[in-house]
Amino acid sequence: MFSLSELHAAKALIHQSFPGTAQYAWPLLAARAGAEVWVKHENHTPTGAFKLRGGLVYAERLARERGDVRGIVSATRGNHGQSLAYAGRRYGVPVTVVVPHGNSVEKNAAMRALGARLIEHGADFEAAREHADSLAAAEGLEFAPSFARDLVLGVATWALELFEAAPPLDALYVPIGLGSGICGAIRARDLLGLATDIIGVQSAGADPYARSLAVGHLVGLNRADTLADGMAVRQPDADAFSIIRDGAARIVTVTDDEIAAAMRAYWTDTHSLTEGAGAAPLAALLQEREMMAGKRVGVVVSGGNIDLDLFRTWVLRGGGG
């Protein structure tokens, strides 16, 4: 994957764009969870999500090593596309993003505002990804996958920041979409020689990695049934699966109702707005409250980009925290 010196260099590169994000031990969350809870606030990056870190590392290398590239094309549900658009603008690389029909209106608007060419195609992420791949061939563009070494290297810096700033953690809960966030956390932990358990979190309606771990080989799904679009993945990545299989303690699945309850908890206990994937780690911790009692636990708010209408209909309809 990459070395500790490369990870520190990536952090320095990223800090040229923004000064990292904060991590706090919130007392109300501790009372709710029965454990000391350290929250890594990746919802406070310039794009509102951890993915920006990977986009910056990816685009910087592309611009430095292949300055004649015609542009980047990728598929996204929003945060990956925003990261590429932000990084492409910073390093002078044109960016095209393909999103499925019905994608987040506000994430689409953010990608356009960052200068990306936005194309809507297909019913889900997999269909959008296939179209992005065909555009790369037709227009001579660089296809930017959602899981790649530079992306993992970049996003691993949030875990590096957390591990360096917080006291030793017994466990760290990380949401899984395609897998860059958890793979980066596993690698950062291993490079630092820590004993922290890395616990993956998937939606109960989109759990290909949990199913793959259960049977020992890759398992795809016919559909991803969750309102947490950052975790709405049907097909696991083989490289990501290998890292998760070897480095994660387990994967916890959470329902959309549990995620909504965690989003309300973040609002009442920390006054932080989270998206579904961003609240999933807290939902998993609350599900495992008895197991984690008295421990020091980290959770990452991987993003805070949720449409206002979805927040009203999904999160607020559930009432109190």
Tab-separated table of C-alpha atoms in Angstrom:
chain	number	residue	atom	x	y	z
A	1	MET	CA	0.000	0.000	0.000
A	2	PHE	CA	2.102	2.940	1.286
A	3	SER	CA	4.620	3.795	3.993
A	4	LEU	CA	4.327	5.998	7.070
A	5	SER	CA	6.526	8.634	5.437
A	6	GLU	CA	4.216	8.683	2.409
A	7	LEU	CA	1.237	9.054	4.740
A	8	HIS	CA	2.824	12.030	6.510
A	9	ALA	CA	3.671	13.571	3.127
A	10	ALA	CA	0.046	13.161	2.026
A	11	LYS	CA	-1.110	14.875	5.216
A	12	ALA	CA	1.238	17.792	4.521
A	13	LEU	CA	-0.093	18.068	0.957
A	14	ILE	CA	-3.697	18.046	2.162
A	15	HIS	CA	-2.979	20.655	4.826
A	16	GLN	CA	-2.010	23.039	2.025
A	17	SER	CA	-5.723	23.086	1.166
A	18	PHE	CA	-7.258	22.940	4.657
A	19	PRO	CA	-5.868	22.481	8.178
A	20	GLY	CA	-7.273	19.037	8.876
A	21	THR	CA	-10.400	18.482	10.960
A	22	ALA	CA	-11.110	18.398	14.672
A	23	GLN	CA	-11.686	15.438	16.947
A	24	TYR	CA	-13.594	15.862	20.190
A	25	ALA	CA	-14.697	13.668	23.078
A	26	TRP	CA	-18.338	14.720	23.490
A	27	PRO	CA	-19.754	14.267	27.036
A	28	LEU	CA	-23.376	13.795	25.954
A	29	LEU	CA	-22.395	11.095	23.485
A	30	ALA	CA	-20.397	9.412	26.237
A	31	ALA	CA	-23.472	9.362	28.454
A	32	ARG	CA	-25.579	7.994	25.600
A	33	ALA	CA	-23.106	5.280	24.608
A	34	GLY	CA	-21.742	4.360	28.023
A	35	ALA	CA	-18.207	4.836	26.669
A	36	GLU	CA	-15.709	7.625	26.022
A	37	VAL	CA	-16.548	8.664	22.464
A	38	TRP	CA	-14.086	10.520	20.236
A	39	VAL	CA	-15.698	11.964	17.112
A	40	LYS	CA	-13.602	12.747	14.023
A	41	HIS	CA	-15.437	15.567	12.233
A	42	GLU	CA	-14.826	14.933	8.534
A	43	ASN	CA	-18.093	16.765	7.897
A	44	HIS	CA	-15.990	19.913	8.359
A	45	THR	CA	-13.718	19.584	5.310
A	46	PRO	CA	-14.225	22.169	2.508
A	47	THR	CA	-16.528	19.707	0.707
A	48	GLY	CA	-18.176	18.370	3.860
A	49	ALA	CA	-16.725	14.858	3.583
A	50	PHE	CA	-13.540	12.820	4.052
A	51	LYS	CA	-13.329	11.951	0.347
A	52	LEU	CA	-11.715	15.322	-0.401
A	53	ARG	CA	-8.452	14.035	1.048
A	54	GLY	CA	-8.177	11.269	-1.524
A	55	GLY	CA	-9.165	13.544	-4.386
A	56	LEU	CA	-6.390	16.002	-3.547
A	57	VAL	CA	-3.684	13.328	-3.479
A	58	TYR	CA	-5.011	11.714	-6.675
A	59	ALA	CA	-5.305	14.948	-8.680
A	60	GLU	CA	-1.963	16.348	-7.512
A	61	ARG	CA	-0.086	13.257	-8.681
A	62	LEU	CA	-1.981	13.169	-11.969
A	63	ALA	CA	-1.220	16.836	-12.684
A	64	ARG	CA	2.443	16.439	-11.667
A	65	GLU	CA	3.183	13.220	-13.538
A	66	ARG	CA	0.805	13.519	-16.503
A	67	GLY	CA	0.291	17.207	-17.124
A	68	ASP	CA	-1.106	16.570	-20.609
A	69	VAL	CA	-4.123	14.591	-19.358
A	70	ARG	CA	-7.339	15.778	-21.042
A	71	GLY	CA	-9.441	15.393	-17.923
A	72	ILE	CA	-10.860	13.060	-15.301
A	73	VAL	CA	-14.169	11.232	-15.448
A	74	SER	CA	-15.724	9.272	-12.614
A	75	ALA	CA	-19.003	8.022	-11.191
A	76	THR	CA	-20.313	9.143	-7.833
A	77	ARG	CA	-23.268	9.561	-5.517
A	78	GLY	CA	-21.751	12.915	-4.529
A	79	ASN	CA	-18.818	13.056	-2.110
A	80	HIS	CA	-16.263	11.384	-4.399
A	81	GLY	CA	-17.371	13.675	-7.227
A	82	GLN	CA	-17.105	16.772	-5.056
A	83	SER	CA	-13.608	15.746	-4.002
A	84	LEU	CA	-12.477	15.347	-7.613
A	85	ALA	CA	-14.120	18.610	-8.670
A	86	TYR	CA	-12.460	20.536	-5.837
A	87	ALA	CA	-9.072	18.930	-6.449
A	88	GLY	CA	-9.336	19.229	-10.223
A	89	ARG	CA	-9.991	22.944	-9.946
A	90	ARG	CA	-7.021	23.334	-7.580
A	91	TYR	CA	-4.611	21.463	-9.874
A	92	GLY	CA	-6.020	22.530	-13.250
A	93	VAL	CA	-7.540	19.211	-14.340
A	94	PRO	CA	-11.040	19.257	-15.948
A	95	VAL	CA	-13.498	16.916	-14.208
A	96	THR	CA	-16.607	15.102	-15.492
A	97	VAL	CA	-18.804	13.259	-13.009
A	98	VAL	CA	-21.612	10.830	-13.785
A	99	VAL	CA	-24.400	10.441	-11.231
A	100	PRO	CA	-27.481	8.210	-11.322
A	101	HIS	CA	-30.898	9.741	-11.952
A	102	GLY	CA	-32.504	10.821	-8.711
A	103	ASN	CA	-29.166	11.661	-7.094
A	104	SER	CA	-28.943	14.243	-4.313
A	105	VAL	CA	-30.027	17.617	-5.707
A	106	GLU	CA	-27.762	19.493	-3.324
A	107	LYS	CA	-24.709	17.326	-4.016
A	108	ASN	CA	-25.291	17.777	-7.753
A	109	ALA	CA	-25.437	21.545	-7.268
A	110	ALA	CA	-22.228	21.481	-5.237
A	111	MET	CA	-20.355	19.546	-7.933
A	112	ARG	CA	-21.489	22.002	-10.606
A	113	ALA	CA	-20.479	24.938	-8.396
A	114	LEU	CA	-17.004	23.427	-8.099
A	115	GLY	CA	-16.720	23.423	-11.892
A	116	ALA	CA	-17.492	19.802	-12.762
A	117	ARG	CA	-19.381	18.744	-15.871
A	118	LEU	CA	-22.267	16.758	-14.431
A	119	ILE	CA	-24.011	13.969	-16.371
A	120	GLU	CA	-27.019	12.034	-15.066
A	121	HIS	CA	-27.214	8.429	-16.260
A	122	GLY	CA	-28.696	5.166	-15.036
A	123	ALA	CA	-30.726	4.017	-12.068
A	124	ASP	CA	-27.901	3.455	-9.587
A	125	PHE	CA	-24.182	3.876	-8.961
A	126	GLU	CA	-23.184	0.770	-10.918
A	127	ALA	CA	-24.973	2.033	-14.051
A	128	ALA	CA	-23.362	5.464	-13.635
A	129	ARG	CA	-19.938	3.856	-13.261
A	130	GLU	CA	-20.348	1.862	-16.468
A	131	HIS	CA	-21.282	5.038	-18.359
A	132	ALA	CA	-18.302	6.907	-16.907
A	133	ASP	CA	-16.051	4.100	-18.127
A	134	SER	CA	-17.485	4.374	-21.640
A	135	LEU	CA	-16.994	8.163	-21.616
A	136	ALA	CA	-13.358	7.698	-20.663
A	137	ALA	CA	-12.810	5.559	-23.769
A	138	ALA	CA	-14.862	7.781	-26.082
A	139	GLU	CA	-13.366	11.122	-25.005
A	140	GLY	CA	-9.839	10.139	-24.037
A	141	LEU	CA	-10.340	10.931	-20.351
A	142	GLU	CA	-8.696	9.403	-17.295
A	143	PHE	CA	-11.175	7.187	-15.465
A	144	ALA	CA	-10.918	7.884	-11.744
A	145	PRO	CA	-12.119	4.859	-9.766
A	146	SER	CA	-13.718	5.160	-6.344
A	147	PHE	CA	-11.063	2.870	-4.870
A	148	ALA	CA	-7.383	3.310	-5.730
A	149	ARG	CA	-4.037	3.603	-3.945
A	150	ASP	CA	-3.838	7.410	-4.002
A	151	LEU	CA	-7.428	7.701	-2.812
A	152	VAL	CA	-6.763	5.375	0.121
A	153	LEU	CA	-3.500	7.174	0.883
A	154	GLY	CA	-5.299	10.512	1.002
A	155	VAL	CA	-8.266	9.456	3.086
A	156	ALA	CA	-5.997	7.575	5.506
A	157	THR	CA	-4.843	10.987	6.732
A	158	TRP	CA	-8.069	11.502	8.705
A	159	ALA	CA	-7.246	8.379	10.714
A	160	LEU	CA	-3.639	9.531	11.126
A	161	GLU	CA	-4.864	12.847	12.532
A	162	LEU	CA	-7.249	11.092	14.901
A	163	PHE	CA	-4.717	8.537	16.124
A	164	GLU	CA	-2.113	11.266	16.707
A	165	ALA	CA	-4.488	13.603	18.552
A	166	ALA	CA	-6.690	11.303	20.649
A	167	PRO	CA	-5.634	9.035	23.515
A	168	PRO	CA	-5.227	5.347	22.569
A	169	LEU	CA	-8.538	4.031	21.236
A	170	ASP	CA	-9.898	0.577	22.002
A	171	ALA	CA	-12.004	0.607	18.843
A	172	LEU	CA	-12.789	2.764	15.841
A	173	TYR	CA	-16.049	2.453	13.865
A	174	VAL	CA	-15.819	3.325	10.152
A	175	PRO	CA	-18.589	3.278	7.503
A	176	ILE	CA	-18.018	1.224	4.364
A	177	GLY	CA	-19.097	2.311	0.907
A	178	LEU	CA	-16.607	0.945	-1.576
A	179	GLY	CA	-13.984	0.805	1.162
A	180	SER	CA	-11.383	3.578	0.952
A	181	GLY	CA	-12.207	4.986	4.400
A	182	ILE	CA	-11.874	1.755	6.339
A	183	CYS	CA	-8.866	0.556	4.336
A	184	GLY	CA	-7.103	3.839	5.039
A	185	ALA	CA	-7.890	3.523	8.745
A	186	ILE	CA	-6.564	-0.044	8.854
A	187	ARG	CA	-3.338	0.958	7.129
A	188	ALA	CA	-2.810	4.009	9.360
A	189	ARG	CA	-3.354	1.901	12.469
A	190	ASP	CA	-0.910	-0.744	11.297
A	191	LEU	CA	1.765	1.790	10.332
A	192	LEU	CA	1.524	3.382	13.788
A	193	GLY	CA	1.690	-0.006	15.510
A	194	LEU	CA	-1.589	0.469	17.384
A	195	ALA	CA	-3.900	-2.190	18.789
A	196	THR	CA	-7.176	-0.414	17.977
A	197	ASP	CA	-9.932	-2.660	16.638
A	198	ILE	CA	-11.224	-1.270	13.331
A	199	ILE	CA	-14.926	-2.087	13.005
A	200	GLY	CA	-16.645	-1.671	9.656
A	201	VAL	CA	-20.233	-0.487	9.367
A	202	GLN	CA	-22.602	-1.216	6.497
A	203	SER	CA	-26.259	-0.635	5.844
A	204	ALA	CA	-28.407	-3.710	6.425
A	205	GLY	CA	-29.822	-3.051	2.958
A	206	ALA	CA	-26.437	-2.718	1.241
A	207	ASP	CA	-23.999	-5.113	2.918
A	208	PRO	CA	-21.858	-6.840	0.262
A	209	TYR	CA	-18.703	-6.778	2.390
A	210	ALA	CA	-20.455	-8.252	5.430
A	211	ARG	CA	-21.861	-11.029	3.260
A	212	SER	CA	-18.496	-11.560	1.578
A	213	LEU	CA	-16.747	-11.901	4.939
A	214	ALA	CA	-19.347	-14.418	6.080
A	215	VAL	CA	-18.695	-16.772	3.157
A	216	GLY	CA	-15.038	-15.981	2.453
A	217	HIS	CA	-15.393	-14.687	-1.104
A	218	LEU	CA	-16.851	-11.709	-2.972
A	219	VAL	CA	-20.639	-11.460	-2.972
A	220	GLY	CA	-22.505	-8.857	-5.012
A	221	LEU	CA	-26.059	-7.648	-4.553
A	222	ASN	CA	-28.875	-7.051	-7.014
A	223	ARG	CA	-29.812	-3.772	-5.346
A	224	ALA	CA	-28.721	-1.382	-2.617
A	225	ASP	CA	-31.706	-0.618	-0.400
A	226	THR	CA	-30.796	2.282	1.912
A	227	LEU	CA	-31.321	6.025	2.240
A	228	ALA	CA	-27.657	6.383	3.256
A	229	ASP	CA	-26.338	7.005	-0.250
A	230	GLY	CA	-22.687	6.974	0.846
A	231	MET	CA	-23.084	3.267	1.651
A	232	ALA	CA	-25.399	2.342	-1.247
A	233	VAL	CA	-22.934	-0.012	-2.958
A	234	ARG	CA	-23.876	-3.341	-4.548
A	235	GLN	CA	-20.516	-4.708	-5.719
A	236	PRO	CA	-17.513	-5.022	-3.377
A	237	ASP	CA	-14.004	-4.205	-4.572
A	238	ALA	CA	-11.607	-7.175	-4.496
A	239	ASP	CA	-8.617	-5.203	-3.200
A	240	ALA	CA	-10.693	-3.498	-0.533
A	241	PHE	CA	-12.174	-6.826	0.530
A	242	SER	CA	-8.706	-8.295	1.011
A	243	ILE	CA	-7.660	-5.429	3.297
A	244	ILE	CA	-10.924	-5.506	5.260
A	245	ARG	CA	-10.809	-9.284	5.637
A	246	ASP	CA	-7.286	-9.175	7.053
A	247	GLY	CA	-7.520	-5.984	9.085
A	248	ALA	CA	-11.040	-5.379	10.386
A	249	ALA	CA	-12.293	-6.883	13.639
A	250	ARG	CA	-15.809	-7.305	12.250
A	251	ILE	CA	-18.548	-5.585	10.254
A	252	VAL	CA	-21.734	-4.362	11.927
A	253	THR	CA	-24.880	-3.775	9.873
A	254	VAL	CA	-27.326	-1.027	10.836
A	255	THR	CA	-30.840	-0.220	9.661
A	256	ASP	CA	-31.972	3.094	8.248
A	257	ASP	CA	-33.997	3.645	11.420
A	258	GLU	CA	-30.870	3.168	13.547
A	259	ILE	CA	-28.962	5.575	11.305
A	260	ALA	CA	-31.713	8.194	11.604
A	261	ALA	CA	-31.639	7.862	15.402
A	262	ALA	CA	-27.861	8.410	15.343
A	263	MET	CA	-28.291	11.494	13.165
A	264	ARG	CA	-30.722	12.924	15.697
A	265	ALA	CA	-28.269	12.068	18.487
A	266	TYR	CA	-25.502	13.974	16.721
A	267	TRP	CA	-27.776	16.981	16.401
A	268	THR	CA	-28.893	17.008	20.022
A	269	ASP	CA	-25.564	15.977	21.589
A	270	THR	CA	-23.084	17.857	19.388
A	271	HIS	CA	-25.195	20.193	17.210
A	272	SER	CA	-23.605	18.568	14.157
A	273	LEU	CA	-25.394	17.767	10.912
A	274	THR	CA	-24.438	14.393	9.456
A	275	GLU	CA	-25.376	12.432	6.369
A	276	GLY	CA	-26.458	8.818	6.629
A	277	ALA	CA	-23.041	7.220	6.152
A	278	GLY	CA	-21.572	9.760	8.552
A	279	ALA	CA	-23.932	8.716	11.339
A	280	ALA	CA	-23.680	4.970	10.711
A	281	PRO	CA	-20.601	4.464	12.954
A	282	LEU	CA	-22.446	5.966	15.919
A	283	ALA	CA	-25.466	3.795	15.103
A	284	ALA	CA	-23.214	0.733	15.239
A	285	LEU	CA	-21.644	1.835	18.522
A	286	LEU	CA	-25.083	2.313	20.072
A	287	GLN	CA	-26.087	-1.135	18.814
A	288	GLU	CA	-23.008	-2.569	20.557
A	289	ARG	CA	-23.373	-0.390	23.647
A	290	GLU	CA	-23.046	-3.244	26.134
A	291	MET	CA	-19.947	-4.639	24.437
A	292	MET	CA	-18.242	-1.216	24.429
A	293	ALA	CA	-19.215	-0.135	27.959
A	294	GLY	CA	-16.394	1.737	29.678
A	295	LYS	CA	-14.078	1.677	26.634
A	296	ARG	CA	-12.559	4.537	24.644
A	297	VAL	CA	-14.079	4.469	21.173
A	298	GLY	CA	-13.640	6.510	17.996
A	299	VAL	CA	-16.342	7.214	15.426
A	300	VAL	CA	-15.849	9.135	12.211
A	301	VAL	CA	-18.476	11.480	10.811
A	302	SER	CA	-17.416	10.754	7.245
A	303	GLY	CA	-19.682	13.438	5.799
A	304	GLY	CA	-22.453	15.920	6.457
A	305	ASN	CA	-23.947	16.305	2.978
A	306	ILE	CA	-27.635	15.485	3.209
A	307	ASP	CA	-30.446	17.185	1.294
A	308	LEU	CA	-32.796	19.212	3.459
A	309	ASP	CA	-35.861	17.386	2.127
A	310	LEU	CA	-34.341	13.995	2.934
A	311	PHE	CA	-33.391	15.182	6.410
A	312	ARG	CA	-37.001	16.227	6.996
A	313	THR	CA	-38.634	13.070	5.690
A	314	TRP	CA	-36.146	10.506	6.974
A	315	VAL	CA	-34.573	11.910	10.129
A	316	LEU	CA	-37.070	14.334	11.651
A	317	ARG	CA	-40.084	12.086	11.137
A	318	GLY	CA	-38.617	9.734	13.742
A	319	GLY	CA	-39.085	12.230	16.559
A	320	GLY	CA	-36.808	12.514	19.561
A	321	GLY	CA	-33.290	11.099	19.969
